[in-house]
Coordinates of C-alpha atoms in Angstrom, one line a residue:
M676 CA -28.9 -4.9 32.3
T677 CA -25.1 -5.1 32.8
S678 CA -22.6 -4.2 30.1
L679 CA -21.3 -7.8 30.1
K680 CA -24.8 -9.2 29.5
T681 CA -25.4 -6.8 26.7
I682 CA -22.1 -7.7 25.2
K683 CA -22.9 -11.5 25.4
S684 CA -26.3 -10.8 23.8
L685 CA -24.5 -9.0 20.9
L686 CA -22.1 -11.8 20.6
K687 CA -24.9 -14.3 20.1
I688 CA -26.3 -12.3 17.1
A689 CA -22.7 -12.0 15.6
F690 CA -22.5 -8.2 16.1
L691 CA -19.6 -8.7 18.4
K692 CA -16.7 -11.3 18.5
P693 CA -15.3 -13.3 21.3
I694 CA -12.2 -11.2 21.4
D695 CA -14.4 -8.1 22.1
L696 CA -15.9 -9.9 25.0
Q697 CA -12.4 -10.8 26.2
M698 CA -11.2 -7.1 26.1
A699 CA -14.3 -6.0 28.0
D700 CA -13.7 -8.6 30.7
L701 CA -10.0 -7.6 30.9
V702 CA -10.9 -4.0 31.5
R703 CA -13.4 -5.1 34.2
R704 CA -10.8 -7.0 36.0
A705 CA -8.0 -4.5 35.5
Y706 CA -10.2 -1.6 36.6
P707 CA -12.8 -2.7 39.1
D708 CA -14.2 0.8 39.5
A709 CA -14.9 1.1 35.9
H710 CA -18.4 2.3 34.8
Q711 CA -20.6 -0.3 33.0
D712 CA -20.6 1.9 29.8
L713 CA -16.8 2.1 29.9
I714 CA -16.7 -1.7 29.8
L715 CA -19.1 -1.5 26.8
L716 CA -16.9 1.0 25.1
A717 CA -13.8 -1.4 25.5
A718 CA -15.8 -4.0 23.5
L719 CA -16.8 -1.5 20.9
T720 CA -13.3 -0.2 20.5
T721 CA -11.9 -3.7 19.8
K722 CA -14.8 -4.3 17.3
A723 CA -13.9 -1.1 15.6
I724 CA -10.3 -2.2 15.1
N725 CA -11.4 -5.7 13.9
D726 CA -13.6 -3.8 11.4
G727 CA -10.6 -2.1 10.0
H728 CA -10.9 1.2 11.9
V729 CA -7.9 2.7 13.8
C730 CA -10.3 4.0 16.5
L731 CA -13.9 4.1 17.8
D732 CA -15.8 7.3 16.8
L733 CA -18.4 7.7 19.7
K734 CA -20.6 9.5 17.2
Q735 CA -21.4 6.1 15.6
Y736 CA -23.1 4.9 18.7
A737 CA -24.0 8.0 20.9
N738 CA -27.6 8.4 21.8
K739 CA -28.8 5.5 19.5
T740 CA -30.8 2.5 20.4
W741 CA -29.6 -1.0 19.7
L742 CA -32.5 -1.4 17.4
E743 CA -31.3 1.6 15.3
I744 CA -27.6 0.3 15.3
L745 CA -28.4 -3.2 14.3
Q746 CA -30.8 -2.1 11.6
E747 CA -27.9 0.0 10.1
K748 CA -25.8 -3.1 10.0
H749 CA -28.7 -5.2 8.4
I750 CA -28.6 -7.5 11.4
T751 CA -31.8 -9.1 12.7
A752 CA -32.4 -8.7 16.5
T753 CA -33.4 -12.0 17.6
E754 CA -31.7 -12.1 21.1
P755 CA -34.6 -11.7 23.6
D756 CA -32.2 -10.5 26.5
L757 CA -31.0 -7.5 24.4
E758 CA -32.8 -4.2 25.5
L759 CA -33.4 -3.0 21.9
H760 CA -35.1 0.3 22.7
S761 CA -32.8 1.4 25.4
S762 CA -30.5 4.3 24.3
L763 CA -26.7 4.4 24.7
P764 CA -25.2 7.6 26.3
T765 CA -25.3 10.8 24.7
L766 CA -21.9 12.1 23.4
E767 CA -21.5 14.4 26.3
D768 CA -22.4 11.8 28.9
W769 CA -20.1 9.3 27.5
I770 CA -17.2 11.7 27.5
T771 CA -18.0 12.8 31.0
L772 CA -17.7 9.2 32.4
L773 CA -14.3 8.4 31.0
P774 CA -11.8 8.8 33.9
T775 CA -8.3 10.1 32.9
H776 CA -6.6 7.2 34.7
I777 CA -8.1 4.9 32.2
V778 CA -8.7 7.2 29.1
A779 CA -6.0 9.8 28.7
D780 CA -7.2 13.0 26.9
S781 CA -4.2 15.5 27.2
F782 CA -0.6 15.7 26.3
A783 CA 0.5 15.3 29.9
N784 CA -1.9 12.3 30.5
I785 CA -0.6 10.8 27.3
T786 CA 3.1 11.2 27.7
E787 CA 4.0 11.8 31.3
S788 CA 1.5 9.3 33.2
E789 CA 3.4 7.0 35.5
K790 CA 1.1 4.2 34.4
P791 CA 0.2 4.5 30.6
T792 CA -3.5 4.3 30.0
L793 CA -5.1 1.6 28.0
F794 CA -7.3 4.1 26.1
I795 CA -6.6 7.5 24.6
R796 CA -9.5 10.0 23.6
K797 CA -9.0 12.7 21.0
N798 CA -12.2 14.6 20.6
T799 CA -14.9 12.0 19.9
K800 CA -12.4 9.2 18.9
I801 CA -11.4 6.5 21.3
Y802 CA -8.1 4.7 20.6
L803 CA -6.5 1.6 22.2
R804 CA -3.2 2.9 23.3
R805 CA -1.2 0.7 21.1
Y806 CA -3.1 2.1 17.9
W807 CA -2.7 5.7 19.1
D808 CA 1.0 4.9 19.4
Y809 CA 1.1 3.5 15.9
E810 CA -0.6 6.4 14.3
T811 CA 1.3 9.0 16.3
N812 CA 4.7 7.3 15.3
T813 CA 3.7 7.2 11.8
Q814 CA 2.9 10.8 11.4
I815 CA 6.0 11.9 13.3
K816 CA 8.4 9.8 11.2
L817 CA 6.6 11.0 7.9
R818 CA 6.8 14.5 9.0
N819 CA 10.5 14.2 9.8
L820 CA 11.1 12.6 6.3
N821 CA 9.4 15.6 4.5
R822 CA 12.7 17.3 3.7
S823 CA 15.2 17.7 1.0
S824 CA 17.5 14.7 0.0
G825 CA 20.2 17.3 -0.7
I826 CA 20.3 16.1 -4.4
K827 CA 19.5 18.2 -7.3
A828 CA 18.1 16.6 -10.5
D829 CA 19.3 18.2 -13.8
E830 CA 16.3 19.6 -15.7
Q831 CA 18.0 18.9 -19.1
V832 CA 18.6 15.3 -18.2
L833 CA 15.1 14.9 -16.8
N834 CA 13.7 16.1 -20.0
S835 CA 15.8 13.7 -22.0
Y836 CA 14.6 10.8 -19.9
F837 CA 10.9 11.7 -19.8
K838 CA 8.4 12.8 -22.3
D839 CA 5.5 12.7 -20.0
N840 CA 5.2 15.8 -17.7
D841 CA 3.7 13.9 -14.7
Q842 CA 6.3 11.2 -15.0
R843 CA 9.1 13.8 -15.1
E844 CA 7.8 15.7 -12.1
A845 CA 7.5 12.3 -10.1
A846 CA 11.1 11.3 -10.9
K847 CA 12.3 14.7 -9.8
K848 CA 10.5 14.4 -6.4
I849 CA 11.9 10.9 -6.1
I850 CA 15.4 12.1 -6.5
E851 CA 15.1 15.5 -4.5
K852 CA 12.8 14.6 -1.7
K853 CA 13.4 12.0 1.3
L854 CA 9.6 11.2 1.1
C855 CA 7.8 10.9 -2.2
L856 CA 4.3 9.6 -2.7
V857 CA 3.5 8.3 -6.3
T858 CA 0.0 7.7 -7.1
G859 CA -1.9 6.6 -10.1
G860 CA -4.1 4.0 -11.6
P861 CA -3.2 0.9 -13.4
G862 CA -1.0 1.4 -16.4
T863 CA 0.1 5.0 -15.6
G864 CA 3.7 4.1 -15.6
K865 CA 4.4 4.1 -11.9
T866 CA 7.1 1.2 -12.1
Y867 CA 8.5 2.7 -15.3
T868 CA 9.0 6.1 -13.6
L869 CA 10.5 4.5 -10.6
A870 CA 13.1 2.5 -12.6
K871 CA 14.1 5.6 -14.6
A872 CA 14.3 7.7 -11.5
V873 CA 16.6 5.2 -9.8
A874 CA 18.7 5.0 -12.9
L875 CA 19.0 8.8 -13.0
L876 CA 19.8 8.9 -9.2
A877 CA 22.5 6.2 -9.8
Q878 CA 24.1 8.4 -12.4
I879 CA 24.2 11.3 -10.0
K880 CA 25.6 9.1 -7.3
L881 CA 28.3 7.7 -9.6
I882 CA 29.5 11.2 -10.4
T883 CA 29.1 12.8 -6.9
D884 CA 29.8 10.0 -4.4
T885 CA 33.2 8.4 -3.7
D886 CA 31.8 5.0 -2.8
K887 CA 29.6 5.1 -5.9
T888 CA 27.0 2.8 -4.3
L889 CA 23.1 3.0 -4.1
I890 CA 21.3 0.5 -2.1
V891 CA 17.7 0.3 -3.1
K892 CA 15.2 -2.1 -1.6
M893 CA 12.0 -2.8 -3.3
V894 CA 9.1 -4.3 -1.3
A895 CA 5.4 -4.9 -1.6
P896 CA 2.9 -6.1 1.0
T897 CA 2.3 -9.6 -0.5
G898 CA 4.5 -12.2 -2.2
Q899 CA 2.5 -12.0 -5.4
A900 CA 2.7 -8.1 -5.6
A901 CA 6.5 -8.4 -4.9
V902 CA 6.9 -10.9 -7.9
R903 CA 4.9 -8.5 -10.1
M904 CA 6.9 -5.5 -8.9
A905 CA 10.2 -7.3 -9.8
T906 CA 8.9 -8.3 -13.2
S907 CA 7.8 -4.8 -14.0
I908 CA 11.2 -3.3 -12.8
I909 CA 13.1 -5.8 -14.9
N910 CA 11.0 -5.0 -18.0
A911 CA 11.6 -1.2 -17.4
K912 CA 15.2 -1.7 -16.9
N913 CA 15.6 -3.7 -20.2
A914 CA 13.7 -0.9 -22.0
Q915 CA 16.2 1.6 -20.6
R916 CA 19.1 -0.5 -21.7
Q917 CA 17.7 -0.4 -25.2
Q918 CA 17.4 3.4 -25.0
G919 CA 21.2 3.7 -24.1
V920 CA 21.2 4.3 -20.4
P921 CA 24.6 3.5 -19.2
E922 CA 25.1 -0.1 -17.9
E923 CA 26.9 1.2 -14.7
S924 CA 23.7 3.1 -13.8
L925 CA 21.4 0.1 -14.6
R926 CA 23.4 -2.2 -12.4
L927 CA 22.4 -0.3 -9.3
I928 CA 18.6 -0.9 -10.1
P929 CA 17.7 -4.1 -8.2
E930 CA 16.0 -6.9 -10.1
S931 CA 14.3 -8.5 -7.0
A932 CA 11.6 -7.4 -4.7
S933 CA 10.5 -8.9 -1.4
T934 CA 7.5 -8.6 1.1
I935 CA 7.8 -6.0 3.7
H936 CA 7.8 -8.7 6.2
R937 CA 10.7 -10.3 4.6
L938 CA 12.7 -7.0 4.5
L939 CA 12.0 -6.3 8.3
G940 CA 12.8 -10.0 9.2
S941 CA 9.6 -11.6 10.5
Q942 CA 9.9 -13.6 13.8
F943 CA 7.9 -16.8 14.3
N944 CA 4.7 -16.2 16.3
S945 CA 5.8 -12.6 17.1
P946 CA 4.4 -9.2 16.2
Y947 CA 7.9 -7.8 16.2
F948 CA 10.7 -7.9 13.6
V949 CA 14.4 -8.3 13.5
H950 CA 14.8 -4.8 12.2
D951 CA 13.5 -1.9 14.2
A952 CA 14.5 1.6 15.5
K953 CA 17.5 0.0 17.4
N954 CA 18.4 -2.4 14.4
P955 CA 17.6 -0.5 11.2
I956 CA 17.9 -2.1 7.8
V957 CA 20.7 -1.2 5.4
A958 CA 19.3 0.9 2.5
D959 CA 19.7 4.2 0.9
M960 CA 16.1 4.1 -0.5
V961 CA 13.1 1.9 0.1
I962 CA 10.3 1.8 -2.5
V963 CA 7.0 0.3 -1.3
D964 CA 4.7 -0.8 -4.1
E965 CA 0.9 -1.3 -3.6
S966 CA 1.0 0.9 -0.6
S967 CA -2.7 1.0 -0.3
M968 CA -2.5 -2.6 1.2
V969 CA -0.1 -1.6 4.0
D970 CA -1.9 -1.3 7.4
L971 CA -1.1 1.1 10.1
P972 CA 1.0 -1.2 12.4
L973 CA 3.1 -2.5 9.6
M974 CA 3.6 1.2 8.1
S975 CA 4.7 2.2 11.7
K976 CA 7.2 -0.7 12.0
L977 CA 8.6 -0.1 8.6
L978 CA 9.2 3.6 9.4
D979 CA 10.9 2.6 12.6
A980 CA 13.4 0.4 10.7
L981 CA 14.5 3.0 8.2
P982 CA 18.0 4.4 8.9
D983 CA 18.2 8.2 9.3
E984 CA 19.3 9.1 5.8
C985 CA 17.2 6.6 3.9
S986 CA 14.7 7.9 1.4
L987 CA 11.2 6.4 1.2
V988 CA 9.0 6.1 -2.0
L989 CA 5.3 5.0 -1.4
V990 CA 3.6 3.9 -4.6
G991 CA 0.0 3.0 -5.0
D992 CA -3.5 3.8 -6.1
T993 CA -5.7 5.6 -3.6
N994 CA -8.9 4.4 -5.3
Q995 CA -8.1 0.9 -4.4
L996 CA -9.2 -1.1 -1.2
A997 CA -7.6 -0.1 1.9
S998 CA -5.7 -2.8 4.0
V999 CA -7.5 -5.8 5.4
E1000 CA -6.0 -4.7 8.8
P1001 CA -6.7 -1.4 10.5
G1002 CA -6.2 1.8 8.7
R1003 CA -6.3 3.3 5.3
V1004 CA -2.8 4.7 5.6
F1005 CA -1.8 5.4 2.0
K1006 CA -5.0 7.4 1.3
D1007 CA -4.6 9.4 4.5
I1008 CA -0.9 10.1 3.8
C1009 CA -1.7 11.3 0.3
S1010 CA -4.5 13.5 1.6
S1011 CA -2.0 15.2 3.9
A1012 CA 0.1 16.1 1.0
A1013 CA -2.3 18.8 -0.3
P1014 CA -1.1 22.5 -0.1
G1015 CA -0.9 23.6 3.4
K1016 CA -0.9 20.2 4.9
P1017 CA 2.0 18.6 6.7
L1018 CA 3.3 16.5 3.8
E1019 CA 2.7 19.2 0.9
R1020 CA 5.0 18.9 -2.0
C1021 CA 5.7 15.3 -1.5
L1022 CA 2.9 14.0 -3.8
A1023 CA 3.3 13.1 -7.5
N1024 CA 0.1 12.0 -9.4
L1025 CA 0.3 10.0 -12.7
S1026 CA -2.8 10.4 -14.7
T1027 CA -2.4 8.9 -18.2
S1028 CA -3.2 5.1 -18.4
R1029 CA -1.5 3.1 -21.0
R1030 CA -3.2 -0.1 -19.9
F1031 CA -6.7 1.4 -20.3
P1032 CA -6.5 3.9 -23.2
A1033 CA -9.1 6.3 -24.0
E1034 CA -11.1 3.7 -26.1
S1035 CA -11.0 1.0 -23.5
I1036 CA -14.4 0.0 -22.1
I1037 CA -12.8 -1.2 -18.9
G1038 CA -10.9 2.1 -18.6
K1039 CA -14.1 4.1 -18.9
L1040 CA -15.9 1.7 -16.6
S1041 CA -13.3 2.2 -13.8
N1042 CA -13.5 5.9 -14.2
L1043 CA -17.3 6.0 -14.0
I1044 CA -17.0 3.7 -10.8
N1045 CA -14.7 6.2 -9.4
E1046 CA -16.9 9.1 -10.1
G1047 CA -19.8 7.3 -8.5
N1048 CA -21.9 7.4 -11.7
A1049 CA -23.7 4.0 -11.2
D1050 CA -26.3 4.4 -13.9
S1051 CA -23.9 5.4 -16.8
A1052 CA -21.5 2.6 -15.6
W1053 CA -24.2 0.0 -15.8
T1054 CA -25.3 1.3 -19.3
L1055 CA -21.7 1.1 -20.5
M1056 CA -21.2 -2.5 -19.1
K1057 CA -24.5 -3.7 -20.8
S1058 CA -23.5 -2.1 -24.1
D1059 CA -22.3 -4.2 -27.1
N1060 CA -18.5 -4.4 -26.6
R1061 CA -15.6 -6.8 -26.7
E1062 CA -14.2 -6.3 -23.1
V1063 CA -16.9 -6.5 -20.5
K1064 CA -19.9 -8.8 -20.0
Q1065 CA -22.4 -8.6 -17.2
V1066 CA -24.2 -11.7 -16.0
S1067 CA -27.0 -12.3 -13.6
C1068 CA -26.1 -13.7 -10.2
S1069 CA -29.2 -16.1 -10.4
E1070 CA -27.7 -17.5 -13.6
L1071 CA -24.6 -18.5 -11.7
L1072 CA -26.6 -20.3 -9.1
A1073 CA -29.1 -21.9 -11.5
N1074 CA -27.0 -22.8 -14.5
S1075 CA -23.0 -22.9 -14.3
Q1076 CA -22.7 -23.6 -18.0
L1077 CA -21.1 -20.1 -18.6
L1078 CA -18.7 -20.5 -15.8
E1079 CA -17.9 -24.1 -17.0
T1080 CA -17.1 -22.6 -20.4
L1081 CA -14.8 -19.9 -19.1
V1082 CA -13.0 -22.2 -16.8
R1083 CA -12.4 -24.8 -19.5
K1084 CA -11.3 -22.2 -22.1
H1085 CA -8.9 -20.3 -19.8
L1086 CA -7.4 -23.0 -17.7
A1087 CA -6.9 -25.7 -20.4
D1088 CA -3.3 -24.6 -20.9
F1089 CA -2.9 -24.9 -17.0
M1090 CA -4.2 -28.4 -16.9
S1091 CA -2.1 -29.6 -19.9
Q1092 CA 1.3 -28.3 -18.6
K1093 CA 3.6 -30.5 -16.4
E1094 CA 6.6 -28.4 -15.6
P1095 CA 6.2 -26.2 -12.4
D1096 CA 7.2 -23.0 -14.2
A1097 CA 5.0 -23.6 -17.1
V1098 CA 2.0 -24.5 -14.8
L1099 CA 2.3 -21.5 -12.7
N1100 CA 2.7 -19.2 -15.7
A1101 CA -0.5 -20.7 -17.2
A1102 CA -2.3 -20.3 -13.9
G1103 CA -2.0 -16.6 -14.3
N1104 CA -4.2 -16.4 -17.3
F1105 CA -7.5 -16.4 -15.5
R1106 CA -8.8 -15.8 -12.1
I1107 CA -12.3 -15.7 -10.4
L1108 CA -12.6 -12.9 -7.9
A1109 CA -15.3 -12.9 -5.3
A1110 CA -16.4 -10.2 -2.8
L1111 CA -17.2 -12.9 0.0
R1112 CA -15.3 -15.9 1.3
N1113 CA -18.4 -17.9 2.2
G1114 CA -22.0 -18.4 0.9
P1115 CA -23.4 -19.1 -2.6
Y1116 CA -21.3 -16.4 -4.1
G1117 CA -18.2 -16.9 -2.1
V1118 CA -14.6 -18.2 -2.6
V1119 CA -15.1 -21.7 -1.2
R1120 CA -18.0 -22.6 -3.3
L1121 CA -16.5 -21.2 -6.4
N1122 CA -13.3 -23.2 -5.9
R1123 CA -15.2 -26.3 -5.5
E1124 CA -17.1 -25.5 -8.8
V1125 CA -13.8 -25.1 -10.6
E1126 CA -12.5 -28.3 -9.1
R1127 CA -15.7 -30.1 -10.4
I1128 CA -15.4 -28.5 -13.9
L1129 CA -11.6 -29.5 -14.2
G1130 CA -12.2 -33.0 -13.0
L1131 CA -10.2 -32.4 -9.9
P1132 CA -10.9 -33.9 -6.4
V1133 CA -13.5 -31.6 -5.0
G1134 CA -12.6 -30.3 -1.4
K1135 CA -9.7 -32.7 -1.0
Q1136 CA -6.7 -31.3 1.1
F1137 CA -3.9 -31.9 -1.6
Y1138 CA -4.1 -33.1 -5.2
D1139 CA -2.1 -32.8 -8.5
H1140 CA -2.6 -29.4 -10.2
Q1141 CA -4.0 -27.7 -7.1
L1142 CA -3.5 -23.9 -7.3
I1143 CA -2.8 -22.6 -3.7
M1144 CA -2.2 -19.4 -1.9
I1145 CA -0.3 -19.0 1.4
N1146 CA -2.2 -17.2 4.2
K1147 CA 0.5 -16.9 6.9
N1148 CA 3.9 -15.4 6.8
T1149 CA 6.5 -18.2 7.4
P1150 CA 10.0 -16.7 7.3
A1151 CA 11.7 -20.2 8.1
L1152 CA 10.4 -21.3 4.7
N1153 CA 10.7 -17.9 2.9
L1154 CA 6.9 -18.2 2.3
Y1155 CA 4.7 -15.2 2.9
N1156 CA 1.1 -14.3 2.9
G1157 CA -0.2 -13.9 -0.7
D1158 CA 2.4 -16.2 -2.3
I1159 CA 0.8 -18.3 -5.1
G1160 CA 1.9 -21.9 -5.8
V1161 CA 0.9 -25.1 -7.3
I1162 CA 0.9 -28.8 -6.1
L1163 CA 2.1 -31.2 -8.7
A1164 CA 2.5 -35.0 -8.7
V1165 CA 5.7 -36.6 -9.9
D1166 CA 3.6 -39.4 -11.0
P1167 CA 0.3 -37.7 -12.2
E1168 CA -1.3 -41.0 -13.1
G1169 CA -0.9 -42.4 -9.6
G1170 CA -1.1 -39.1 -7.9
T1171 CA 1.9 -39.9 -5.8
N1172 CA 4.7 -37.8 -4.5
L1173 CA 2.8 -34.6 -4.4
T1174 CA 5.1 -31.5 -4.1
A1175 CA 4.3 -27.8 -3.8
W1176 CA 6.1 -25.3 -6.0
F1177 CA 6.5 -21.6 -5.7
I1178 CA 8.6 -19.0 -7.5
G1179 CA 11.7 -18.0 -5.6
N1180 CA 13.6 -14.8 -5.5
D1181 CA 15.7 -15.9 -8.4
K1182 CA 12.5 -16.4 -10.5
E1183 CA 13.0 -20.2 -10.5
P1184 CA 10.4 -22.6 -9.1
R1185 CA 11.2 -23.9 -5.5
P1186 CA 9.9 -27.3 -4.3
F1187 CA 8.2 -27.8 -0.7
P1188 CA 7.1 -30.9 0.9
I1189 CA 3.3 -30.6 1.3
S1190 CA 3.6 -31.6 4.9
L1191 CA 5.6 -28.4 5.7
L1192 CA 3.2 -26.0 4.0
P1193 CA 1.9 -23.3 6.3
E1194 CA -1.7 -22.1 6.4
H1195 CA -3.0 -22.0 2.9
E1196 CA -6.1 -22.2 0.7
T1197 CA -7.1 -23.3 -2.9
A1198 CA -6.9 -20.3 -5.2
F1199 CA -8.6 -20.7 -8.5
A1200 CA -11.0 -18.2 -7.0
M1201 CA -9.8 -15.6 -4.4
T1202 CA -11.3 -12.6 -2.7
I1203 CA -11.0 -9.3 -4.4
H1204 CA -8.9 -8.2 -1.2
K1205 CA -6.4 -11.0 -1.8
S1206 CA -6.1 -10.2 -5.6
Q1207 CA -4.6 -6.7 -5.0
G1208 CA -1.1 -6.5 -6.4
S1209 CA -2.1 -9.1 -9.1
E1210 CA -3.3 -8.8 -12.7
F1211 CA -4.7 -11.3 -15.1
P1212 CA -5.7 -11.3 -18.7
Y1213 CA -9.1 -12.6 -18.0
V1214 CA -11.1 -12.1 -14.9
A1215 CA -14.5 -13.2 -13.6
I1216 CA -15.9 -11.0 -10.8
V1217 CA -18.7 -12.4 -8.5
L1218 CA -20.6 -10.0 -6.3
P1219 CA -23.3 -10.9 -3.8
N1220 CA -26.8 -10.7 -5.3
E1221 CA -28.2 -8.7 -2.3
D1222 CA -27.7 -4.9 -2.2
T1223 CA -27.7 -5.2 1.7
S1224 CA -24.3 -6.8 1.9
P1225 CA -21.9 -4.6 3.9
I1226 CA -18.9 -5.7 1.9
L1227 CA -20.0 -3.8 -1.3
S1228 CA -18.1 -0.6 -1.9
R1229 CA -16.8 1.6 -4.7
E1230 CA -13.1 0.6 -3.7
L1231 CA -14.0 -3.1 -3.9
L1232 CA -15.6 -2.9 -7.3
Y1233 CA -12.9 -0.7 -8.8
T1234 CA -10.2 -2.9 -7.4
G1235 CA -11.7 -6.0 -9.0
V1236 CA -12.3 -4.4 -12.4
T1237 CA -8.7 -3.2 -12.6
R1238 CA -7.1 -6.4 -12.0
V1239 CA -7.6 -7.0 -15.8
K1240 CA -4.5 -6.8 -17.8
L1241 CA -5.9 -5.6 -21.1
D1242 CA -4.7 -5.8 -24.7
V1243 CA -7.2 -3.5 -26.3
K1244 CA -6.4 -4.6 -29.9
N1245 CA -7.1 -8.3 -29.0
A1246 CA -9.8 -7.8 -26.5
N1247 CA -12.1 -10.6 -26.1
D1248 CA -14.5 -10.7 -23.2
N1249 CA -11.7 -10.1 -20.7
L1250 CA -14.1 -9.3 -17.8
Y1251 CA -17.2 -11.1 -16.7
L1252 CA -19.1 -9.6 -13.9
W1253 CA -21.8 -11.6 -12.1
C1254 CA -24.0 -9.2 -10.2
S1255 CA -27.5 -7.8 -9.9
R1256 CA -28.1 -4.2 -10.9
A1257 CA -29.0 -3.5 -7.3
S1258 CA -25.7 -4.8 -5.9
F1259 CA -23.7 -3.1 -8.6
R1260 CA -25.4 0.2 -7.8
K1261 CA -24.9 -0.2 -4.1
A1262 CA -21.1 -1.0 -4.7
V1263 CA -20.6 2.2 -6.9
L1264 CA -22.5 4.5 -4.5
T1265 CA -21.0 3.3 -1.3
V1266 CA -17.6 4.9 -0.4
S1267 CA -15.7 2.8 2.2
E1268 CA -15.2 4.8 5.5
R1269 CA -12.7 4.2 8.2
A1270 CA -12.3 6.0 11.5
T1271 CA -8.7 7.3 11.7
G1272 CA -7.0 10.3 12.9
L1273 CA -3.6 10.3 10.9
F1274 CA -2.4 13.8 10.8
D1275 CA -5.5 15.0 12.7
N1276 CA -4.5 14.2 16.2
L1277 CA -1.1 15.8 16.7
D1278 CA -2.0 19.5 17.4
D1279 CA 1.3 20.1 19.2
Y1280 CA 3.7 18.3 16.9
P1281 CA 7.1 19.9 18.4
K1282 CA 6.3 18.3 21.8
F1283 CA 6.1 14.9 20.3
K1284 CA 9.4 14.8 18.4
S1285 CA 11.1 12.9 21.2
W1286 CA 8.1 10.8 22.0
Q1287 CA 8.7 7.1 22.3
V1288 CA 6.2 4.1 21.8
Q1289 CA 5.0 2.6 24.9
T1290 CA 5.7 -1.1 25.6
S1291 CA 3.2 -1.6 28.4
Y1292 CA -0.6 -1.1 27.8
L1293 CA -2.3 -2.4 30.9
P1294 CA -1.3 -2.7 34.5
G1295 CA 0.7 -5.8 34.8
L1296 CA 0.6 -6.6 31.1
S1297 CA 3.0 -6.0 28.2

């Protein structure tokens, strides 16, 4: 059976996607002498990238039958043309059949070949050239940033600014290093520490620099995360003002944040940005919040656009979900900051949570989830407490009375408000978070349930009081993936003159004709992935009932649980979790894995210092 026939059979049972077949066919046409198993490898490599991996690890498939592979993925093999019991090549055989003019495997082949190869192999990992380029560029740029800023923080001033030892050490590294990684869970004071560190750095600049300027850019992966980042910085800045921090230092702390795409300058229908290595941004420091959401290509392009003397601060929670797109960049970067690793002494970890103090049930639950202690986490969740309630998935399907009660209770203010800013503020009180997009426990069905409960038009494209989320970066409108808005009618009774409203950079609502809206979706319910960077006083999480769902993971559950913005003293059923015990246990015990090689695949770093990203990846193609 030829590889293309195998690929088409795998396509029919949804193991592969059309793009995987297209890549295989492209390789077949570009390299007529390619072995059949190399054509299959091309499809599997593209699949790996679409699944969030940076590369294909051959160990995942070597010497296995298709029956074994499909069973691991809980896919029923119904395609009669697929040879289920035939084995794929062994690891040694697969590596042997990879010709170096198609799959480079040495420094010379990678950097000096007249025609750059489409694939690169490092040990058992196979990369598409573009993703090897992104990974190599990222680690070179980060290694080069791992140096002193040339600025010394005064210990006495640090002690006067910070009582928390972790925050003091983090601020010191932010000031004294060109690269700083700040990690910590929700409520550990990451934004507070950033604001104080920037204020302290501003004081130093005012004393030592003749131009007395400090250009700080604050960015996040999504619009919603950027809005929350700006709000947190403003609150921290106001707190410092009350503590007597000089106004001339505070004025250098920015009060706005943007998406990374907005900072770099998105171009319509293009993967490239206005700002790059040849046209860098203007900044002394760039601070990236929610860095766990940043994928490998975007991180590489951001690093390219930094001017030579710009400092970079990456902030995030390594326990959260990795990016939707390929890579687990922030976690890999933080792992490389351990003693003896390439980025040692760059990491600052904040461990004391103010949002979830010691007595908080949600705080304890999130810790048990991170520890992988499924039984204790379940017992705690089922205990008599004021914060968390567990509900059976079957109850959600058979009887939506509880969901109806929650929706009516927490969205009543949203429905009663008329002014755009008031409506958007009220919408942030409650959100349903689902693991899946489709199916009985998915976002699409849950949004229709909310529409029904609130008496809104079910499934209609546009209507009054429709909460929406942008899904596509649209720089021409200054709207970006993750931006949350609402559609309101000038005449609610008649439902006429529908207008979309979003919060702008000036924190004021901005109107948009609905005819101009880019790709978007209703957002009363959203995926847990899409909720990253957001927080809500009340959250309902819906997991699939079956413990075979591949979406279930520890990172997914932790991310959902920690979206709650908790007031412990006034806790009142802030988190509802619809799940079975089996699906909960599967999530807690399953650690998400991604095939990457960040800081693993550059043995001879000095040789690559002058290396440049390739622009051509296939003969005759760019």
